[in-house]
Coordinates of C-alpha atoms and ligand atoms in Angstrom, one line a residue:
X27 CA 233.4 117.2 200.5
X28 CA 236.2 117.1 197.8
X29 CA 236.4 113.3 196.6
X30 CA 240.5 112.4 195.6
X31 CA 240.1 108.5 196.2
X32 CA 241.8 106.9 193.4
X33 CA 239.9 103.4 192.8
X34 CA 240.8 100.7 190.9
X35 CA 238.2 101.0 187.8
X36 CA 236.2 98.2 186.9
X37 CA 235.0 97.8 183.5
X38 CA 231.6 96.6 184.8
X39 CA 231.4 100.3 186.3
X40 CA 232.3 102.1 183.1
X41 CA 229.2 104.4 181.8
X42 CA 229.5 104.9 178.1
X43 CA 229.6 108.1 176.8
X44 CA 226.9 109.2 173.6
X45 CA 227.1 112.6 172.7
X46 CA 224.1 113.8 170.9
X47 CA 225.7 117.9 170.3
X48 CA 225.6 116.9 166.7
X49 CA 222.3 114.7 166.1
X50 CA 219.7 116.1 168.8
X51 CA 221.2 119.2 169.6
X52 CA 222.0 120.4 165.9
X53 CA 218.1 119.4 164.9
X54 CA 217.1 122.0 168.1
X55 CA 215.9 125.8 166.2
X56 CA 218.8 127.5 165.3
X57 CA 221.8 125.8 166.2
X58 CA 222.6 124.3 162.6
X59 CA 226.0 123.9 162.0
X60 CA 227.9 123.7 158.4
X61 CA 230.1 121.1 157.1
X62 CA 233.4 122.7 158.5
X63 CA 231.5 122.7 161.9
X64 CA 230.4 119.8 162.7
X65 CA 233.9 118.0 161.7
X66 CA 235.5 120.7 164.2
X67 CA 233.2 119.5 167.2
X68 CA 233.6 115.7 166.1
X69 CA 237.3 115.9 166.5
X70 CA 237.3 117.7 169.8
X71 CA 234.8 114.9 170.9
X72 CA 236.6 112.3 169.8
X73 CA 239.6 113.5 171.3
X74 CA 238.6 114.2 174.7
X75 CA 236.9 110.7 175.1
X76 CA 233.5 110.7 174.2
X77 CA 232.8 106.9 173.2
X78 CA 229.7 107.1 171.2
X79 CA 229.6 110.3 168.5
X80 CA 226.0 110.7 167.0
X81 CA 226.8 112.4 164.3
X82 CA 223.9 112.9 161.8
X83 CA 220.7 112.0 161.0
X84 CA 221.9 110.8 157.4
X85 CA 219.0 110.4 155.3
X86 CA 217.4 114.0 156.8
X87 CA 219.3 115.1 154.2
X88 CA 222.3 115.1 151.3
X89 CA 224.4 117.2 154.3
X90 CA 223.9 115.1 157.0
X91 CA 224.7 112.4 155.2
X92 CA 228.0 113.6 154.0
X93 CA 228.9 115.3 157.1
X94 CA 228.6 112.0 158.9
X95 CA 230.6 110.0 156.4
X96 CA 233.1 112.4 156.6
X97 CA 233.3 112.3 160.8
X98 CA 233.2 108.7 160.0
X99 CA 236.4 108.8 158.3
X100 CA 238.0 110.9 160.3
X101 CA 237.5 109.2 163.8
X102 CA 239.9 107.9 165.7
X103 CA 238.7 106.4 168.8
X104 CA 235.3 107.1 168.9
X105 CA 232.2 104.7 167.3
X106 CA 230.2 106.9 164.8
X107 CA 226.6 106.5 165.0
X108 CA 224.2 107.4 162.8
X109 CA 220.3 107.9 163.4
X110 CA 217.9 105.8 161.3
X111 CA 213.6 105.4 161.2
X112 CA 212.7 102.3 161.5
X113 CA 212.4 102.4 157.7
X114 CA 214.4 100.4 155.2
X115 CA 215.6 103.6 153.3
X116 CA 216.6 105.2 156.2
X117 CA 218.3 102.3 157.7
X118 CA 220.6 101.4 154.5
X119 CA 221.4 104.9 154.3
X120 CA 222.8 105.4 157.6
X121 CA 224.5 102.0 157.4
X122 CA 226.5 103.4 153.9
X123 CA 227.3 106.8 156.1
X124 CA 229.0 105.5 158.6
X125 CA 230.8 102.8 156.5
X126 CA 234.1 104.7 156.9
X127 CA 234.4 104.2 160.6
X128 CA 236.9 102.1 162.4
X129 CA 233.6 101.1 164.7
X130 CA 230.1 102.9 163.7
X131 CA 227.0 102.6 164.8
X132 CA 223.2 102.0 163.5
X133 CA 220.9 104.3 166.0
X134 CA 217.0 103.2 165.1
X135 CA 214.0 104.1 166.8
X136 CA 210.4 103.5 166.8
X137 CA 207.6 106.0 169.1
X138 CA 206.5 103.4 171.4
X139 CA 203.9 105.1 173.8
X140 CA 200.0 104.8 172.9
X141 CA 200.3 109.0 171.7
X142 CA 203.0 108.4 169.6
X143 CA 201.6 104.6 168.1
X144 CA 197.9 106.4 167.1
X145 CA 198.8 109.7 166.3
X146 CA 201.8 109.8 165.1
X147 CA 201.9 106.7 162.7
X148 CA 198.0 105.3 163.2
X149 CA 199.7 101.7 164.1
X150 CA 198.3 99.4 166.9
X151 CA 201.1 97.1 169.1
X152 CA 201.4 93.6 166.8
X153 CA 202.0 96.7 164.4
X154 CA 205.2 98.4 166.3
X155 CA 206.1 95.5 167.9
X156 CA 207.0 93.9 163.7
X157 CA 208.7 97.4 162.9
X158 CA 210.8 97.0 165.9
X159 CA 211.7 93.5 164.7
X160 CA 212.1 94.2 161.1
X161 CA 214.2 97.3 161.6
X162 CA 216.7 95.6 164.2
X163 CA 217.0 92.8 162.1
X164 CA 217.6 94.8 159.0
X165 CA 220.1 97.1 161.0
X166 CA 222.0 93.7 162.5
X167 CA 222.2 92.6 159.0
X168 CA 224.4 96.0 157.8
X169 CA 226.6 96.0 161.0
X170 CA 227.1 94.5 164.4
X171 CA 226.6 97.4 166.4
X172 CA 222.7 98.5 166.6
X173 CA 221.2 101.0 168.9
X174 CA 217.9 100.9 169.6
X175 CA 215.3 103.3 171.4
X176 CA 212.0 103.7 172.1
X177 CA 211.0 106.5 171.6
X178 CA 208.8 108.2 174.5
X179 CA 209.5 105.2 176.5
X180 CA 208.5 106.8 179.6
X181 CA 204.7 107.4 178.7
X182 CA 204.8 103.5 177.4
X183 CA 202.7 101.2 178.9
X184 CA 205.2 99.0 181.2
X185 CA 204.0 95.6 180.1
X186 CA 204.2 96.9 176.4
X187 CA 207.4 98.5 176.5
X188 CA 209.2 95.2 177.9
X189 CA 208.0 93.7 174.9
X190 CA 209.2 95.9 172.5
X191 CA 212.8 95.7 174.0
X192 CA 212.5 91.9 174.3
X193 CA 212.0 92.1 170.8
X194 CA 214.9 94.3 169.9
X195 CA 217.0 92.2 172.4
X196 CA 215.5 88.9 170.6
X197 CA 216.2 90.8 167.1
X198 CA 220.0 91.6 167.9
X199 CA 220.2 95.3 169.3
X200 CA 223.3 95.2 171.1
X201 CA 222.3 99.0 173.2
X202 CA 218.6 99.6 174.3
X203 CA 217.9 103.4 175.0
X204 CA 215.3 104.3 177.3
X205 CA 214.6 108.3 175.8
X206 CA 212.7 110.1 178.0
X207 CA 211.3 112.3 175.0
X208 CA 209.6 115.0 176.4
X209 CA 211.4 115.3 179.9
X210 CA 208.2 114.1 182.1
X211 CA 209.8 111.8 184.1
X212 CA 211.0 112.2 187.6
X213 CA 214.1 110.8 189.2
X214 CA 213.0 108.0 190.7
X215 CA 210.5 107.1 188.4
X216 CA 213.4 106.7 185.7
X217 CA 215.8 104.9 188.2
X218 CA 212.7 102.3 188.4
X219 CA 212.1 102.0 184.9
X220 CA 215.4 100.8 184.1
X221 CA 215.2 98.3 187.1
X222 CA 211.9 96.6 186.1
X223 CA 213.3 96.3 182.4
X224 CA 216.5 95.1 183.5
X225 CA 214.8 92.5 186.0
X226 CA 211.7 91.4 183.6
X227 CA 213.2 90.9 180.0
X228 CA 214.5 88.4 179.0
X229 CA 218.3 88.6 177.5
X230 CA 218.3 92.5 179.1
X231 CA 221.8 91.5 180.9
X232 CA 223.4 90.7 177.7
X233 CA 222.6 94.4 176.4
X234 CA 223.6 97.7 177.4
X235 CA 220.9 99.7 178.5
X236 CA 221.1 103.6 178.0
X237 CA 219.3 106.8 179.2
X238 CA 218.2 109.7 176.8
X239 CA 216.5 112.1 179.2
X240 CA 215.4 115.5 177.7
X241 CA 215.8 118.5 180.3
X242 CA 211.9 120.0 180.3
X243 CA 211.2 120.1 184.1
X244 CA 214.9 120.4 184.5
X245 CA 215.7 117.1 185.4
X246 CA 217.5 116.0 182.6
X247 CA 220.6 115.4 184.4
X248 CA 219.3 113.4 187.6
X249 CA 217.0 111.3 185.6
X250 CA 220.1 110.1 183.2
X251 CA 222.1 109.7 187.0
X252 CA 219.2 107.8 188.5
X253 CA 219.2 105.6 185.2
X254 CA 222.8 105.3 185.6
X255 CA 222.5 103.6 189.5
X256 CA 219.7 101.5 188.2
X257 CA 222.2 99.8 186.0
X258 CA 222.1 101.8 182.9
X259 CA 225.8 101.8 181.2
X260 CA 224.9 104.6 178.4
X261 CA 224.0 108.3 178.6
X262 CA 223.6 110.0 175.9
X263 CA 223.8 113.6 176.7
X264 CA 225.3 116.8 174.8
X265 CA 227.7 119.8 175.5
X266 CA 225.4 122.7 177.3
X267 CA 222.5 120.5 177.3
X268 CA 221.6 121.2 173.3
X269 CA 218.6 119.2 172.4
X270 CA 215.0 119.5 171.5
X271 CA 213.3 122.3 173.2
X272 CA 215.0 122.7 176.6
X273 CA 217.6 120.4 175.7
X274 CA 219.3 116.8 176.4
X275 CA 221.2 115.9 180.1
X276 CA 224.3 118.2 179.5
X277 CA 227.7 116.3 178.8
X278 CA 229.7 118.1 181.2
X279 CA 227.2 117.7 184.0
X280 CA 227.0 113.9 184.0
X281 CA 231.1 113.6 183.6
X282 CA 231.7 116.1 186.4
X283 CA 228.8 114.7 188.1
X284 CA 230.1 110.8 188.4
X285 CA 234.1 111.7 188.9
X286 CA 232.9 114.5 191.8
X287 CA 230.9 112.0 193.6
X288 CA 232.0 108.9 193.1
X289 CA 231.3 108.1 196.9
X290 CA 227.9 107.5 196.1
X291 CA 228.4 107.2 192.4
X292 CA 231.1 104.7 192.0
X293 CA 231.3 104.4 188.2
X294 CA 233.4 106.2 185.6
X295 CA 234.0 107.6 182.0
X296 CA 236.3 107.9 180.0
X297 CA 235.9 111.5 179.0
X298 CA 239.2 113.9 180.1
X299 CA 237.2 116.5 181.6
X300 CA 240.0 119.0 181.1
X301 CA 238.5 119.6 178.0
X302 CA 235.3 120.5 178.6
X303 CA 235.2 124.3 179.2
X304 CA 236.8 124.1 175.5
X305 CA 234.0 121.8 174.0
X306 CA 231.0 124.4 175.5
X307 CA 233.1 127.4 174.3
X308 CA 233.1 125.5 170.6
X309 CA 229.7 124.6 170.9
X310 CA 228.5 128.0 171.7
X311 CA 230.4 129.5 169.0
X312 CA 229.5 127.5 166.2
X313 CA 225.8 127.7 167.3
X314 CA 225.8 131.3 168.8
X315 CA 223.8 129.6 171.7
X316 CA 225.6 132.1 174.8
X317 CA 226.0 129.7 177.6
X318 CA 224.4 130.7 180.7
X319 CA 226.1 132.7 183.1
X320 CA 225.8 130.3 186.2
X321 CA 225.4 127.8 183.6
X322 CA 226.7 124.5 186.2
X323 CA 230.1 123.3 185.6
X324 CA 231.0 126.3 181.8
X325 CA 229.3 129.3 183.3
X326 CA 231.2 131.9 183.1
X327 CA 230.2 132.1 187.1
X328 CA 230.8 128.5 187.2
X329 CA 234.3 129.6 189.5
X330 CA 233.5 133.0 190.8
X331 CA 233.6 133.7 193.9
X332 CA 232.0 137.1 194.4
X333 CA 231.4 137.9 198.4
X334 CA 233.6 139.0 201.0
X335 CA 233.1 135.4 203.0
X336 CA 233.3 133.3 199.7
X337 CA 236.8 135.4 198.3
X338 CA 238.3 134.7 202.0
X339 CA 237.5 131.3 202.3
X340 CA 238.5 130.2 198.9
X341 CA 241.9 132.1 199.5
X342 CA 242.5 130.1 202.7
X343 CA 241.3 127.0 201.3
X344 CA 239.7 126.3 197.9
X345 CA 238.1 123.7 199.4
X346 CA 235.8 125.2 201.6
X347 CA 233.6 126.7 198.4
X348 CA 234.8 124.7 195.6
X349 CA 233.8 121.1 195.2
X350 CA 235.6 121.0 192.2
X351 CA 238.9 122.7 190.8
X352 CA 238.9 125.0 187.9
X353 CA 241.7 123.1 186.1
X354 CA 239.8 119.8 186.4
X355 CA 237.6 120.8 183.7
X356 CA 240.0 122.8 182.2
X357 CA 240.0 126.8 183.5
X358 CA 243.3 128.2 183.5
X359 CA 244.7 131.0 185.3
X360 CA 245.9 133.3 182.5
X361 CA 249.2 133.5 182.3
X362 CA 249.5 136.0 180.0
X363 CA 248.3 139.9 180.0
X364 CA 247.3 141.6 176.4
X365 CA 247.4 145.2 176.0
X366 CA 248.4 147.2 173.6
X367 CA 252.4 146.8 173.7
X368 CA 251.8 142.9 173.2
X369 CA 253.1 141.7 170.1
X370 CA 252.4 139.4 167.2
X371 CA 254.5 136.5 169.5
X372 CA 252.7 137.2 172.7
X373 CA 249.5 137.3 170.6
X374 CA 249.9 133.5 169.2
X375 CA 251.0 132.4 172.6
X376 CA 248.1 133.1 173.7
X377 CA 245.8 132.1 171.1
X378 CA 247.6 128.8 171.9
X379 CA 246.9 129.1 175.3
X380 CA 243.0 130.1 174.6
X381 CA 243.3 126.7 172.3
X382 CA 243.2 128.3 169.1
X383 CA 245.0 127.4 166.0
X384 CA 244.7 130.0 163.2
X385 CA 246.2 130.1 159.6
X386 CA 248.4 132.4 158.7
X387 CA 246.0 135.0 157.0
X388 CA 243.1 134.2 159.8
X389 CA 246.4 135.2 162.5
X390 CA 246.8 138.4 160.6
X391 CA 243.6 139.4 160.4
X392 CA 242.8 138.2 164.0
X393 CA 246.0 140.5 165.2
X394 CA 245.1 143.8 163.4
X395 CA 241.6 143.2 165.0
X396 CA 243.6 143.0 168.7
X397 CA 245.5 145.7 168.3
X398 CA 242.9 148.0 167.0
X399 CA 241.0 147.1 170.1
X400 CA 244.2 147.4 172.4
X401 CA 244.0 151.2 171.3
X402 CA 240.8 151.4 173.0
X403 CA 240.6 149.3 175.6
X404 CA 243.2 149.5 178.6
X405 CA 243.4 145.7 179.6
X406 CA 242.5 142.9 177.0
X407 CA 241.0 140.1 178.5
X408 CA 241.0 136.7 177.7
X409 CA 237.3 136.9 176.8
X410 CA 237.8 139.9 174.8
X411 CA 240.4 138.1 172.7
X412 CA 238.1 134.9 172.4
X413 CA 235.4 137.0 171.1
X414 CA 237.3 138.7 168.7
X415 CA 238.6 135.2 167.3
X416 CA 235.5 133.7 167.5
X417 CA 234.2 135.9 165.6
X418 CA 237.0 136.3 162.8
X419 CA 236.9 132.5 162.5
X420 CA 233.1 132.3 162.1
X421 CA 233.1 135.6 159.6
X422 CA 236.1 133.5 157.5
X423 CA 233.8 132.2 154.6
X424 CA 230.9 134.8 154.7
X425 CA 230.3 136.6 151.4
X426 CA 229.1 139.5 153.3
X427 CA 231.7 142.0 155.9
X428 CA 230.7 144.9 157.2
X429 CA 233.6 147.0 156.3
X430 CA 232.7 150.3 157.9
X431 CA 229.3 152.0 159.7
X432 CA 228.7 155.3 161.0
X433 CA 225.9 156.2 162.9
X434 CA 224.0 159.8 164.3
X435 CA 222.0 158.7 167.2
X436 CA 220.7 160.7 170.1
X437 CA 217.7 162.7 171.3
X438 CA 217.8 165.2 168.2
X439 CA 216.4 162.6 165.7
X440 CA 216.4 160.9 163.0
X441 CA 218.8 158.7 164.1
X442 CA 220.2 157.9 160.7
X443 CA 223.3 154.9 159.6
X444 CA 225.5 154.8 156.9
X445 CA 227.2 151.2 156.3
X446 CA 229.6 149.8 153.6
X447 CA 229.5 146.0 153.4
X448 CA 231.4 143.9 151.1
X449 CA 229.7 141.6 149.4
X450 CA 231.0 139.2 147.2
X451 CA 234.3 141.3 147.3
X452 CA 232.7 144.6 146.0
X453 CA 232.0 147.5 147.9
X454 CA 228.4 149.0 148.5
X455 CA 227.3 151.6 150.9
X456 CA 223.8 153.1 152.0
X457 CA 222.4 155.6 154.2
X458 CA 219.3 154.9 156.2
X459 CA 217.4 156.6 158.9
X460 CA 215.4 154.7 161.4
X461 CA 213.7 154.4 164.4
X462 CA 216.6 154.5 166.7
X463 CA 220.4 153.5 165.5
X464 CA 219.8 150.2 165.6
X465 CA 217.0 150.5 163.3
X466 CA 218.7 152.5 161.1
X467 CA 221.8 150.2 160.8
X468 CA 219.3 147.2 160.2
X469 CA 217.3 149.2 157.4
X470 CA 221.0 150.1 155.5
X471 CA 222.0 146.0 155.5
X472 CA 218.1 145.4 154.3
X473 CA 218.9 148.2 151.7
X474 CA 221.6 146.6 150.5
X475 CA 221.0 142.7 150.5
X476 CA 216.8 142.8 150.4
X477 CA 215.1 139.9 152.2
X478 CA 212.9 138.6 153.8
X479 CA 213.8 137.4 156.9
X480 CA 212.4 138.4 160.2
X481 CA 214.6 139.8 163.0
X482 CA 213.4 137.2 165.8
X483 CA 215.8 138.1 168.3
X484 CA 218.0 140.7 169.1
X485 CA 220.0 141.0 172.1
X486 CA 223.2 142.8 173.9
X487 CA 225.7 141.7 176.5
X488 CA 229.3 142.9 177.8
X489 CA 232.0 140.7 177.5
X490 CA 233.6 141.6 180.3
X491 CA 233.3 144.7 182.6
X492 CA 233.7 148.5 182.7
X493 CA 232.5 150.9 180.5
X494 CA 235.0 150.1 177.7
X495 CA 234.1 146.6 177.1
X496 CA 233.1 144.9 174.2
X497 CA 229.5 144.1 173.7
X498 CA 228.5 141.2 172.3
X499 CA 225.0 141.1 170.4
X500 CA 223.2 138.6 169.2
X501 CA 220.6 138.3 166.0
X502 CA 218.2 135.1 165.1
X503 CA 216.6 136.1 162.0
X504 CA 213.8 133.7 161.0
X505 CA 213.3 133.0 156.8
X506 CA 210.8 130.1 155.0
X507 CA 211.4 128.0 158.0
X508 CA 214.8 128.3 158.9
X509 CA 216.7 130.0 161.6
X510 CA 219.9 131.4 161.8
X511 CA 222.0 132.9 164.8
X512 CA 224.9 135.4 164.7
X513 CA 227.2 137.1 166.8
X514 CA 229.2 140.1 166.3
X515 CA 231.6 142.0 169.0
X516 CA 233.0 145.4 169.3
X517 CA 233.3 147.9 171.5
X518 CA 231.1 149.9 169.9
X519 CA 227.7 148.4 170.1
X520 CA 226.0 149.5 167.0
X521 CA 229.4 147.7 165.1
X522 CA 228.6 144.5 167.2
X523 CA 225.3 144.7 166.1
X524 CA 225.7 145.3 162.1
X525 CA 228.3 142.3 162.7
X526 CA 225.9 140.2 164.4
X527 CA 222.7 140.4 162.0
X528 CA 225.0 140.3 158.8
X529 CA 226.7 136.9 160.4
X530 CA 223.0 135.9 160.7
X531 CA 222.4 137.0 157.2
X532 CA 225.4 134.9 156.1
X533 CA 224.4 131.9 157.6
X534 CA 220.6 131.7 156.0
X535 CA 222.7 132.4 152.0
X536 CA 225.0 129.5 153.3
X537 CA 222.0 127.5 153.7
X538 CA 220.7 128.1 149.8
X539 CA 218.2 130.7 151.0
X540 CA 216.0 130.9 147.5
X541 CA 217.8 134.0 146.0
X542 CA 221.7 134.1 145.5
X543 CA 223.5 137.7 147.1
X544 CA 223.5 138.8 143.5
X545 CA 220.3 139.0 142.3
X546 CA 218.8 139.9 146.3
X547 CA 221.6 143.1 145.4
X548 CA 219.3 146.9 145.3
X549 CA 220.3 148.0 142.0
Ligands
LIG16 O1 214.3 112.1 172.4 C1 214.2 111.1 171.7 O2 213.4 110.2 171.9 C2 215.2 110.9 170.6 C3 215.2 109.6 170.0 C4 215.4 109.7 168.5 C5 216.3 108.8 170.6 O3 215.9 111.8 170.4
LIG17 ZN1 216.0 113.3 172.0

């Protein structure tokens, strides 16, 4: 049943918001983000609520550390935490990153389970029990706001683990964070946890305590709840449920989560949840990570109601299928229909609509690419139009375009591609046959800009439906260790897919792949 009690909210009842998108999930295979980036998903945080921003891992490396200064300065009402070993160096780096901040945050943590105390760092208890000291009490020194977790708390031996957090409490951690690292824990089990360290240590009502619950058996999201009725007050989450392996306790299910029930949840956050179908759609852009189609709460199915029975009800009452409305979490009914007699003033309304904000050249550019695809394609959809600005936005500082492609395919064989690209603002075109169109497209970009990485994934869906609608394809290509996702759209899918690995391309030469575009040029 819908819940539309309006309570009185008591502060006792808040649950703290820590997003992880930019700390956990950006370290997950793949869904690296650049400078620009992370900034853009900081400020959308920060604005719709989110209390705690993890924003880096500063001394990982010379980007992370800027990119968290920088989110530091920017802030407005968010604390800016940074992640920190329980290592001196690591500790006085993240305390000079997040400097900037109107209120930042020192994030240290120690592996605390017998697995993670012998093989990981060969220490015995006295051992972690000093580091946890020494690194609280070196973090409480730099700032007044220290996080501290334990890292695979929930395969810690009880008795051991509520002397590690007495010691953090006794040390001056003002948060303790119980992660669930490798998503073993069930419900209840987690719900306990935080009651027996709440009732047996000493000082653990002065503190808040905070769930990290990673999604591997898919419980991610009731663990961090159950935590949260136990008497947690923190849950660090992330938009889609980015994070190690199969992720962290998704933002937008937790916040959705606690306002829709509050009959048996009655706590709150401070997150305006009207902007959360914009957060995911960010997030999945900037990591060309597609969210699931019945993905709960930003699915694309999240509000479609298919059969006969469902449409019917729903009309007579939205109620009677929905727990939740579309606007709350910010779905709008379009308001606007694009085809191809919509001009440049219909075009920015609805980019401002959609939530976009384009530059003047990025507008152009975004427009010529609408109208070309208005010739082709009867109705224009509000995903169609996303894509296509997705796209232009993400393609806006690559070195590499494809500029034009044609292809032979079909049963007659060779299948054979010819492809311009621009790369550094110069024109170079190749012809290559292959094994199939795709092949062949693949072979003329290798042709061009020879290297090494491997194509790891490749991979095709519509945008929307009908015949004449854009495909969107996706390419991970894998080189010396790194990973890098693209995305490309067209209706033609062999112009989607040239888009999509040369996007991928662009992103492993953003990251300093070993050879620069020039010299990786076929003479
Ligand atoms: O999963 C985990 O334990 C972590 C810690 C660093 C908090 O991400
Ligand atoms: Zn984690």
């Amino acid at each position: 049943m819908m819940n539309t009690e309006t309570k009185i909210r008591d502060e006792n009842d808040r649950v703290i918001i820590f997003d992880t998108t930019l700390r956990d999930g950006e370290q997950c295979p793949g869904a690296t983000m650049t400078f620009d980036e992370k900034l853009e998903v900081a400020e959308l945080l920060d604005e719709m609520g989110v209390d705690v921003i993890e924003a880096g891992f500063p001394i990982a490396s010379q980007g992370d550390f800027e990119s968290v200064k920088e989110i530091a300065r920017r802030s407005k009402n968010a604390v800016i935490c940074g992640l920190a070993r329980a290592q001196p160096a690591d500790i006085d780096r993240c305390a000079e990153a997040i400097k900037p901040a109107g209120r930042g945050r020192i994030h240290t943590f120690i592996g605390t389970s017998p697995l993670h105390r012998k093989y990981q760092m060969d220490i015995d208890e006295a051992e972690c029990l000093s580091r946890v000291t020494a690194s609280v009490g070196r973090a409480r020194s730099l700032t007044d706001n220290v996080e501290w977790s334990a890292m695979d708390a929930t395969r810690t031996e009880s008795d051991f683990l509520c002397r590690c957090v007495e010691a953090a409490i006794a040390a001056g951690a003002t948060t303790v964070n119980i992660p669930d690292t490798v998503g073993y824990a069930y419900h209840d089990e987690f719900g306990d946890l935080i009651r027996m360290l709440l009732e047996r240590v000493p000082g653990a009502d002065e503190i808040v305590f905070s769930t990290h619950c990673h999604n591997d058996l898919g419980l991610a999201v009731a663990n961090s709840l159950s935590g949260v009725s136990a008497g947690a007050r923190q849950v660090e989450c992330a938009i889609n449920g980015l994070g190690e392996r199969a992720g962290n306790a998704a933002l937008e299910e937790i916040v959705m989560a606690i306002q829709t029930r509050s009959d048996i949840m009655p706590y709150w956050t401070g997150v305006d949840t009207t902007h959360l179908t914009r957060a995911s759609k960010l997030v999945s852009r900037v990591t060309a990570f597609p969210v699931q189609y019945n993905k709960a709460i930003v699915g694309r199915n999240a509000f479609a109601h298919e059969s006969g029975i469902h449409q019917d009800g729903v009309l007579k009452h939205a109620g009677t299928f929905e727990i939740m409305t579309p606007e709350s979490v910010g779905l709008k009914e379009s308001s606007l229909v694009m085809g191809k007699h919509s001009g440049r003033h219909a075009f920015r309304e609805k980019l401002k609509e959609l939530g976009y904000e384009l530059g003047d050249n990025a507008f152009e550019d975004a427009f010529v690419r609408f109208k070309g695809l208005a010739d082709v394609k009867k109705h224009v959809y509000d995903e169609d139009i996303e894509a296509l600005v997705d796209q232009e936005i993400a393609s806006a500082q690559d070195r590499i375009r494809v500029t034009s492609l044609t292809v032979i395919a079909g049963t007659g064989g060779p299948q054979k591609a010819t492809i311009t690209l621009q790369i550094d603002g110069k024109q170079h075109m190749y012809e290559s046959v292959g094994d199939g169109p795709v092949d062949a497209t693949f072979q003329a970009i290798r042709a061009l800009v020879p290297h090494e990485a491997r194509l790891a994934l490749y991979q095709v869906s519509a945008v929307t439906e009908g015949t004449d609608a854009q495909a969107e394809v996706m390419v991970r290509l894998e080189a010396d260790g790194q990973i890098a996702t693209g995305r490309g759209s067209d209706t033609d899918t062999m112009v989607a897919s040239a888009r999509a690995y040369v996007s991928a391309l662009n992103k492993l030469l953003a990251r300093g792949a070993r050879r620069k575009p020039e010299t990786m040029l076929a003479s």
